């Protein structure tokens, strides 16, 4: 579903070049829930922004559903962001002037889809994520967890290849954070969604199938969950200590 081959990216500050991502390669399969962890400055956000096509990279390839998205023009990238990727941001990025259901429909409106069909899809997603009772409310009238569930539903409405999330639980209390993780787990199990999430939170990451640990712009290690969640979390905490 998502494949990276030798991704390399540097930032230039003055005349000095900093290698930020050094030949990153990995694959995320359909229906997998994968987290990226690692120390501050290890390149997690840069990695996510490269996959999102928000920033250019110098070398390597990113394949999305088999299509190489490296070097496409801006118009083509905008289509990919709208139709092949779903985004969940730390600060929700819901539009205040639109109701919950309208926010969920937004990616379909942008893609110029049929209004009746999009309403059916949006209502289904509201059902799946338990937000039907608040669908006519506005973002200012709902809780943090409800906002984030709305954001997850919006990310899913175009049936993207991958949902990308940068610190989706970062601004939330533990109950709302749990609601977000539960909605990712549910998106995976009920809708076969593929989720790729950057997080500092070992608790959130312990719900994933796999965790890719970055260090100094390289894949330091990958951990696959085979044991129960609590043991997996211990293993993550242990790995991140080093
Ligand atoms: N636009 C930029 N120009 C120059 N250097 C940058 C830029 N953005 C990030 N960097 C540098 O690249 C490195 C990786 O940054 P990145 O934001 O990807 O880290 P991160 O792993 O997401 O960190 P955090 O956990 O703090 O969010 C850091 O050393 C950072 O200072
Ligand atoms: Mg970051």
mmCIF file of C-alpha atoms in Angstrom, residues 2-222:
data_model
loop_
_atom_site.group_PDB
_atom_site.id
_atom_site.type_symbol
_atom_site.label_atom_id
_atom_site.label_comp_id
_atom_site.label_asym_id
_atom_site.label_seq_id
_atom_site.Cartn_x
_atom_site.Cartn_y
_atom_site.Cartn_z
ATOM 1 C CA UNK A 2 2.859 2.333 0.930
ATOM 2 C CA UNK A 3 6.444 1.608 0.014
ATOM 3 C CA UNK A 4 9.535 3.711 0.590
ATOM 4 C CA UNK A 5 12.780 2.972 -1.182
ATOM 5 C CA UNK A 6 15.980 4.660 -0.066
ATOM 6 C CA UNK A 7 14.324 7.940 0.788
ATOM 7 C CA UNK A 8 16.914 10.665 1.290
ATOM 8 C CA UNK A 9 16.257 14.232 2.344
ATOM 9 C CA UNK A 10 18.494 17.030 3.576
ATOM 10 C CA UNK A 11 17.899 20.565 4.798
ATOM 11 C CA UNK A 12 20.216 23.370 3.860
ATOM 12 C CA UNK A 13 20.953 25.965 6.516
ATOM 13 C CA UNK A 14 23.229 28.644 5.151
ATOM 14 C CA UNK A 15 25.864 26.696 3.262
ATOM 15 C CA UNK A 16 25.633 23.619 5.486
ATOM 16 C CA UNK A 17 23.673 20.536 4.412
ATOM 17 C CA UNK A 18 22.059 18.414 7.136
ATOM 18 C CA UNK A 19 21.060 14.869 6.282
ATOM 19 C CA UNK A 20 17.658 14.441 7.910
ATOM 20 C CA UNK A 21 16.455 11.211 6.297
ATOM 21 C CA UNK A 22 19.175 8.804 5.238
ATOM 22 C CA UNK A 23 18.055 6.034 2.916
ATOM 23 C CA UNK A 24 14.830 5.109 4.635
ATOM 24 C CA UNK A 25 13.164 1.981 3.283
ATOM 25 C CA UNK A 26 10.092 0.176 4.575
ATOM 26 C CA UNK A 27 6.700 -1.058 3.501
ATOM 27 C CA UNK A 28 3.233 -0.717 5.028
ATOM 28 C CA UNK A 29 0.692 -3.335 3.966
ATOM 29 C CA UNK A 30 -3.036 -2.815 3.439
ATOM 30 C CA UNK A 31 -4.889 -2.901 6.721
ATOM 31 C CA UNK A 32 -1.763 -2.418 8.818
ATOM 32 C CA UNK A 33 -1.627 0.053 11.697
ATOM 33 C CA UNK A 34 1.956 1.296 11.932
ATOM 34 C CA UNK A 35 3.573 3.868 14.206
ATOM 35 C CA UNK A 36 6.790 5.816 13.804
ATOM 36 C CA UNK A 37 8.589 6.671 17.013
ATOM 37 C CA UNK A 38 11.970 8.100 17.868
ATOM 38 C CA UNK A 39 13.682 10.955 19.705
ATOM 39 C CA UNK A 40 12.875 14.597 18.996
ATOM 40 C CA UNK A 41 14.666 15.691 15.839
ATOM 41 C CA UNK A 42 15.040 12.144 14.483
ATOM 42 C CA UNK A 43 13.070 13.053 11.334
ATOM 43 C CA UNK A 44 9.548 11.745 12.034
ATOM 44 C CA UNK A 45 7.620 14.799 10.881
ATOM 45 C CA UNK A 46 9.936 15.240 7.900
ATOM 46 C CA UNK A 47 9.231 11.633 6.938
ATOM 47 C CA UNK A 48 5.479 12.110 7.246
ATOM 48 C CA UNK A 49 5.553 15.372 5.295
ATOM 49 C CA UNK A 50 7.536 13.695 2.517
ATOM 50 C CA UNK A 51 4.936 10.931 2.252
ATOM 51 C CA UNK A 52 2.200 13.595 2.332
ATOM 52 C CA UNK A 53 3.901 15.277 -0.651
ATOM 53 C CA UNK A 54 4.065 18.499 1.364
ATOM 54 C CA UNK A 55 7.840 18.749 1.088
ATOM 55 C CA UNK A 56 10.158 17.579 -1.689
ATOM 56 C CA UNK A 57 12.908 15.022 -1.151
ATOM 57 C CA UNK A 58 16.109 14.570 -3.109
ATOM 58 C CA UNK A 59 16.519 10.859 -3.619
ATOM 59 C CA UNK A 60 14.543 7.674 -3.370
ATOM 60 C CA UNK A 61 11.009 6.655 -4.187
ATOM 61 C CA UNK A 62 7.630 6.681 -2.513
ATOM 62 C CA UNK A 63 5.068 4.277 -3.953
ATOM 63 C CA UNK A 64 1.437 4.645 -3.024
ATOM 64 C CA UNK A 65 -0.801 1.786 -4.113
ATOM 65 C CA UNK A 66 1.953 0.862 -6.585
ATOM 66 C CA UNK A 67 2.190 4.355 -8.087
ATOM 67 C CA UNK A 68 5.441 6.259 -7.787
ATOM 68 C CA UNK A 69 4.574 9.703 -6.450
ATOM 69 C CA UNK A 70 8.114 11.072 -6.627
ATOM 70 C CA UNK A 71 8.469 13.972 -9.033
ATOM 71 C CA UNK A 72 4.776 14.456 -9.894
ATOM 72 C CA UNK A 73 3.598 17.987 -10.607
ATOM 73 C CA UNK A 74 1.669 20.052 -8.050
ATOM 74 C CA UNK A 75 -1.731 19.450 -9.663
ATOM 75 C CA UNK A 76 -1.254 15.677 -9.624
ATOM 76 C CA UNK A 77 0.001 15.809 -6.022
ATOM 77 C CA UNK A 78 -3.091 17.752 -4.958
ATOM 78 C CA UNK A 79 -5.256 14.967 -6.438
ATOM 79 C CA UNK A 80 -3.246 12.334 -4.581
ATOM 80 C CA UNK A 81 -3.545 14.239 -1.285
ATOM 81 C CA UNK A 82 -7.290 14.477 -1.755
ATOM 82 C CA UNK A 83 -8.037 10.993 -3.073
ATOM 83 C CA UNK A 84 -5.262 8.627 -1.993
ATOM 84 C CA UNK A 85 -4.333 10.042 1.401
ATOM 85 C CA UNK A 86 -6.330 10.859 4.504
ATOM 86 C CA UNK A 87 -4.978 13.258 7.117
ATOM 87 C CA UNK A 88 -5.518 13.466 10.840
ATOM 88 C CA UNK A 89 -3.809 16.478 12.392
ATOM 89 C CA UNK A 90 -2.892 17.094 16.001
ATOM 90 C CA UNK A 91 -5.106 20.165 16.208
ATOM 91 C CA UNK A 92 -7.991 18.529 14.287
ATOM 92 C CA UNK A 93 -8.175 21.210 11.562
ATOM 93 C CA UNK A 94 -11.956 21.042 11.438
ATOM 94 C CA UNK A 95 -13.643 24.030 9.832
ATOM 95 C CA UNK A 96 -15.542 25.954 12.504
ATOM 96 C CA UNK A 97 -18.223 27.194 10.115
ATOM 97 C CA UNK A 98 -19.193 23.675 9.022
ATOM 98 C CA UNK A 99 -21.160 21.097 10.998
ATOM 99 C CA UNK A 100 -19.671 17.703 11.897
ATOM 100 C CA UNK A 101 -21.319 16.007 8.910
ATOM 101 C CA UNK A 102 -20.261 18.812 6.554
ATOM 102 C CA UNK A 103 -16.678 18.555 7.794
ATOM 103 C CA UNK A 104 -16.719 14.811 7.138
ATOM 104 C CA UNK A 105 -18.031 15.424 3.593
ATOM 105 C CA UNK A 106 -15.368 18.001 2.755
ATOM 106 C CA UNK A 107 -12.902 15.714 0.916
ATOM 107 C CA UNK A 108 -15.802 14.491 -1.245
ATOM 108 C CA UNK A 109 -16.929 18.058 -1.953
ATOM 109 C CA UNK A 110 -13.377 18.940 -3.007
ATOM 110 C CA UNK A 111 -13.351 15.873 -5.278
ATOM 111 C CA UNK A 112 -16.681 17.055 -6.757
ATOM 112 C CA UNK A 113 -18.545 13.872 -5.790
ATOM 113 C CA UNK A 114 -22.294 13.297 -5.862
ATOM 114 C CA UNK A 115 -24.011 14.949 -2.870
ATOM 115 C CA UNK A 116 -26.531 12.186 -2.143
ATOM 116 C CA UNK A 117 -23.881 9.476 -2.253
ATOM 117 C CA UNK A 118 -21.529 11.435 -0.017
ATOM 118 C CA UNK A 119 -24.281 11.882 2.561
ATOM 119 C CA UNK A 120 -24.841 8.128 2.649
ATOM 120 C CA UNK A 121 -21.112 7.549 3.142
ATOM 121 C CA UNK A 122 -20.805 10.243 5.802
ATOM 122 C CA UNK A 123 -23.799 8.900 7.734
ATOM 123 C CA UNK A 124 -22.274 5.421 7.692
ATOM 124 C CA UNK A 125 -19.011 6.757 9.084
ATOM 125 C CA UNK A 126 -20.884 8.701 11.785
ATOM 126 C CA UNK A 127 -22.507 5.428 12.773
ATOM 127 C CA UNK A 128 -19.217 3.537 12.795
ATOM 128 C CA UNK A 129 -17.575 6.121 15.041
ATOM 129 C CA UNK A 130 -20.558 6.775 17.303
ATOM 130 C CA UNK A 131 -20.989 10.438 16.392
ATOM 131 C CA UNK A 132 -24.403 10.328 14.690
ATOM 132 C CA UNK A 133 -26.023 12.167 17.598
ATOM 133 C CA UNK A 134 -23.706 15.170 17.141
ATOM 134 C CA UNK A 135 -23.578 15.288 13.349
ATOM 135 C CA UNK A 136 -25.403 18.625 13.095
ATOM 136 C CA UNK A 137 -23.340 20.270 15.809
ATOM 137 C CA UNK A 138 -20.423 22.594 15.107
ATOM 138 C CA UNK A 139 -16.796 21.971 16.204
ATOM 139 C CA UNK A 140 -17.080 24.542 19.017
ATOM 140 C CA UNK A 141 -19.921 22.486 20.533
ATOM 141 C CA UNK A 142 -18.224 19.076 20.758
ATOM 142 C CA UNK A 143 -15.481 17.494 22.905
ATOM 143 C CA UNK A 144 -11.853 16.882 21.939
ATOM 144 C CA UNK A 145 -12.412 13.156 21.455
ATOM 145 C CA UNK A 146 -15.505 13.833 19.326
ATOM 146 C CA UNK A 147 -13.539 16.316 17.223
ATOM 147 C CA UNK A 148 -10.823 13.787 16.652
ATOM 148 C CA UNK A 149 -13.341 11.058 15.733
ATOM 149 C CA UNK A 150 -14.865 13.523 13.253
ATOM 150 C CA UNK A 151 -11.378 14.086 11.853
ATOM 151 C CA UNK A 152 -10.835 10.328 11.500
ATOM 152 C CA UNK A 153 -14.187 9.947 9.700
ATOM 153 C CA UNK A 154 -13.248 12.811 7.374
ATOM 154 C CA UNK A 155 -9.877 11.191 6.668
ATOM 155 C CA UNK A 156 -11.669 7.983 5.667
ATOM 156 C CA UNK A 157 -14.477 9.266 3.465
ATOM 157 C CA UNK A 158 -12.534 9.102 0.192
ATOM 158 C CA UNK A 159 -11.350 5.579 1.062
ATOM 159 C CA UNK A 160 -7.682 6.589 0.931
ATOM 160 C CA UNK A 161 -4.813 4.154 0.547
ATOM 161 C CA UNK A 162 -3.324 5.405 3.799
ATOM 162 C CA UNK A 163 -4.308 7.621 6.701
ATOM 163 C CA UNK A 164 -1.399 9.767 7.865
ATOM 164 C CA UNK A 165 -1.423 11.161 11.383
ATOM 165 C CA UNK A 166 1.206 13.279 13.141
ATOM 166 C CA UNK A 167 0.883 13.069 16.935
ATOM 167 C CA UNK A 168 -2.904 12.594 16.768
ATOM 168 C CA UNK A 169 -3.134 12.141 20.528
ATOM 169 C CA UNK A 170 -0.644 14.874 21.430
ATOM 170 C CA UNK A 171 -3.154 17.502 22.544
ATOM 171 C CA UNK A 172 -5.674 15.198 24.175
ATOM 172 C CA UNK A 173 -6.428 14.014 27.689
ATOM 173 C CA UNK A 174 -6.025 10.274 28.176
ATOM 174 C CA UNK A 175 -9.707 9.487 27.626
ATOM 175 C CA UNK A 176 -9.902 11.370 24.331
ATOM 176 C CA UNK A 177 -6.551 9.942 23.250
ATOM 177 C CA UNK A 178 -7.964 6.479 23.832
ATOM 178 C CA UNK A 179 -11.024 7.377 21.705
ATOM 179 C CA UNK A 180 -8.750 8.327 18.822
ATOM 180 C CA UNK A 181 -6.694 5.157 19.044
ATOM 181 C CA UNK A 182 -9.878 3.102 19.299
ATOM 182 C CA UNK A 183 -11.169 4.772 16.139
ATOM 183 C CA UNK A 184 -7.959 3.878 14.275
ATOM 184 C CA UNK A 185 -8.184 0.289 15.489
ATOM 185 C CA UNK A 186 -11.823 0.237 14.388
ATOM 186 C CA UNK A 187 -11.020 1.787 10.992
ATOM 187 C CA UNK A 188 -8.479 -0.976 10.543
ATOM 188 C CA UNK A 189 -10.656 -3.863 11.645
ATOM 189 C CA UNK A 190 -13.994 -2.787 10.140
ATOM 190 C CA UNK A 191 -12.906 -0.826 7.067
ATOM 191 C CA UNK A 192 -9.513 -2.410 6.389
ATOM 192 C CA UNK A 193 -7.967 1.053 6.589
ATOM 193 C CA UNK A 194 -4.203 1.470 6.607
ATOM 194 C CA UNK A 195 -2.937 3.863 9.260
ATOM 195 C CA UNK A 196 0.529 5.409 9.541
ATOM 196 C CA UNK A 197 0.988 7.460 12.690
ATOM 197 C CA UNK A 198 3.838 9.449 14.211
ATOM 198 C CA UNK A 199 3.720 9.428 17.987
ATOM 199 C CA UNK A 200 5.751 9.977 21.137
ATOM 200 C CA UNK A 201 3.213 8.023 23.109
ATOM 201 C CA UNK A 202 4.166 4.403 23.809
ATOM 202 C CA UNK A 203 0.657 3.709 25.060
ATOM 203 C CA UNK A 204 -0.837 4.783 21.711
ATOM 204 C CA UNK A 205 1.853 2.907 19.780
ATOM 205 C CA UNK A 206 1.231 -0.280 21.754
ATOM 206 C CA UNK A 207 -2.076 -0.690 19.842
ATOM 207 C CA UNK A 208 -0.195 -0.828 16.526
ATOM 208 C CA UNK A 209 0.775 -3.932 14.562
ATOM 209 C CA UNK A 210 4.263 -2.603 14.058
ATOM 210 C CA UNK A 211 6.453 0.258 15.245
ATOM 211 C CA UNK A 212 9.267 1.741 13.179
ATOM 212 C CA UNK A 213 11.843 3.457 15.371
ATOM 213 C CA UNK A 214 13.854 6.275 13.797
ATOM 214 C CA UNK A 215 17.142 7.525 15.135
ATOM 215 C CA UNK A 216 19.257 10.237 13.484
ATOM 216 C CA UNK A 217 17.305 9.920 10.250
ATOM 217 C CA UNK A 218 17.690 6.164 9.943
ATOM 218 C CA UNK A 219 15.498 3.197 10.721
ATOM 219 C CA UNK A 220 17.014 2.094 14.029
ATOM 220 C CA UNK A 221 14.744 -0.896 14.448
ATOM 221 C CA UNK A 222 11.268 -2.235 13.680
#
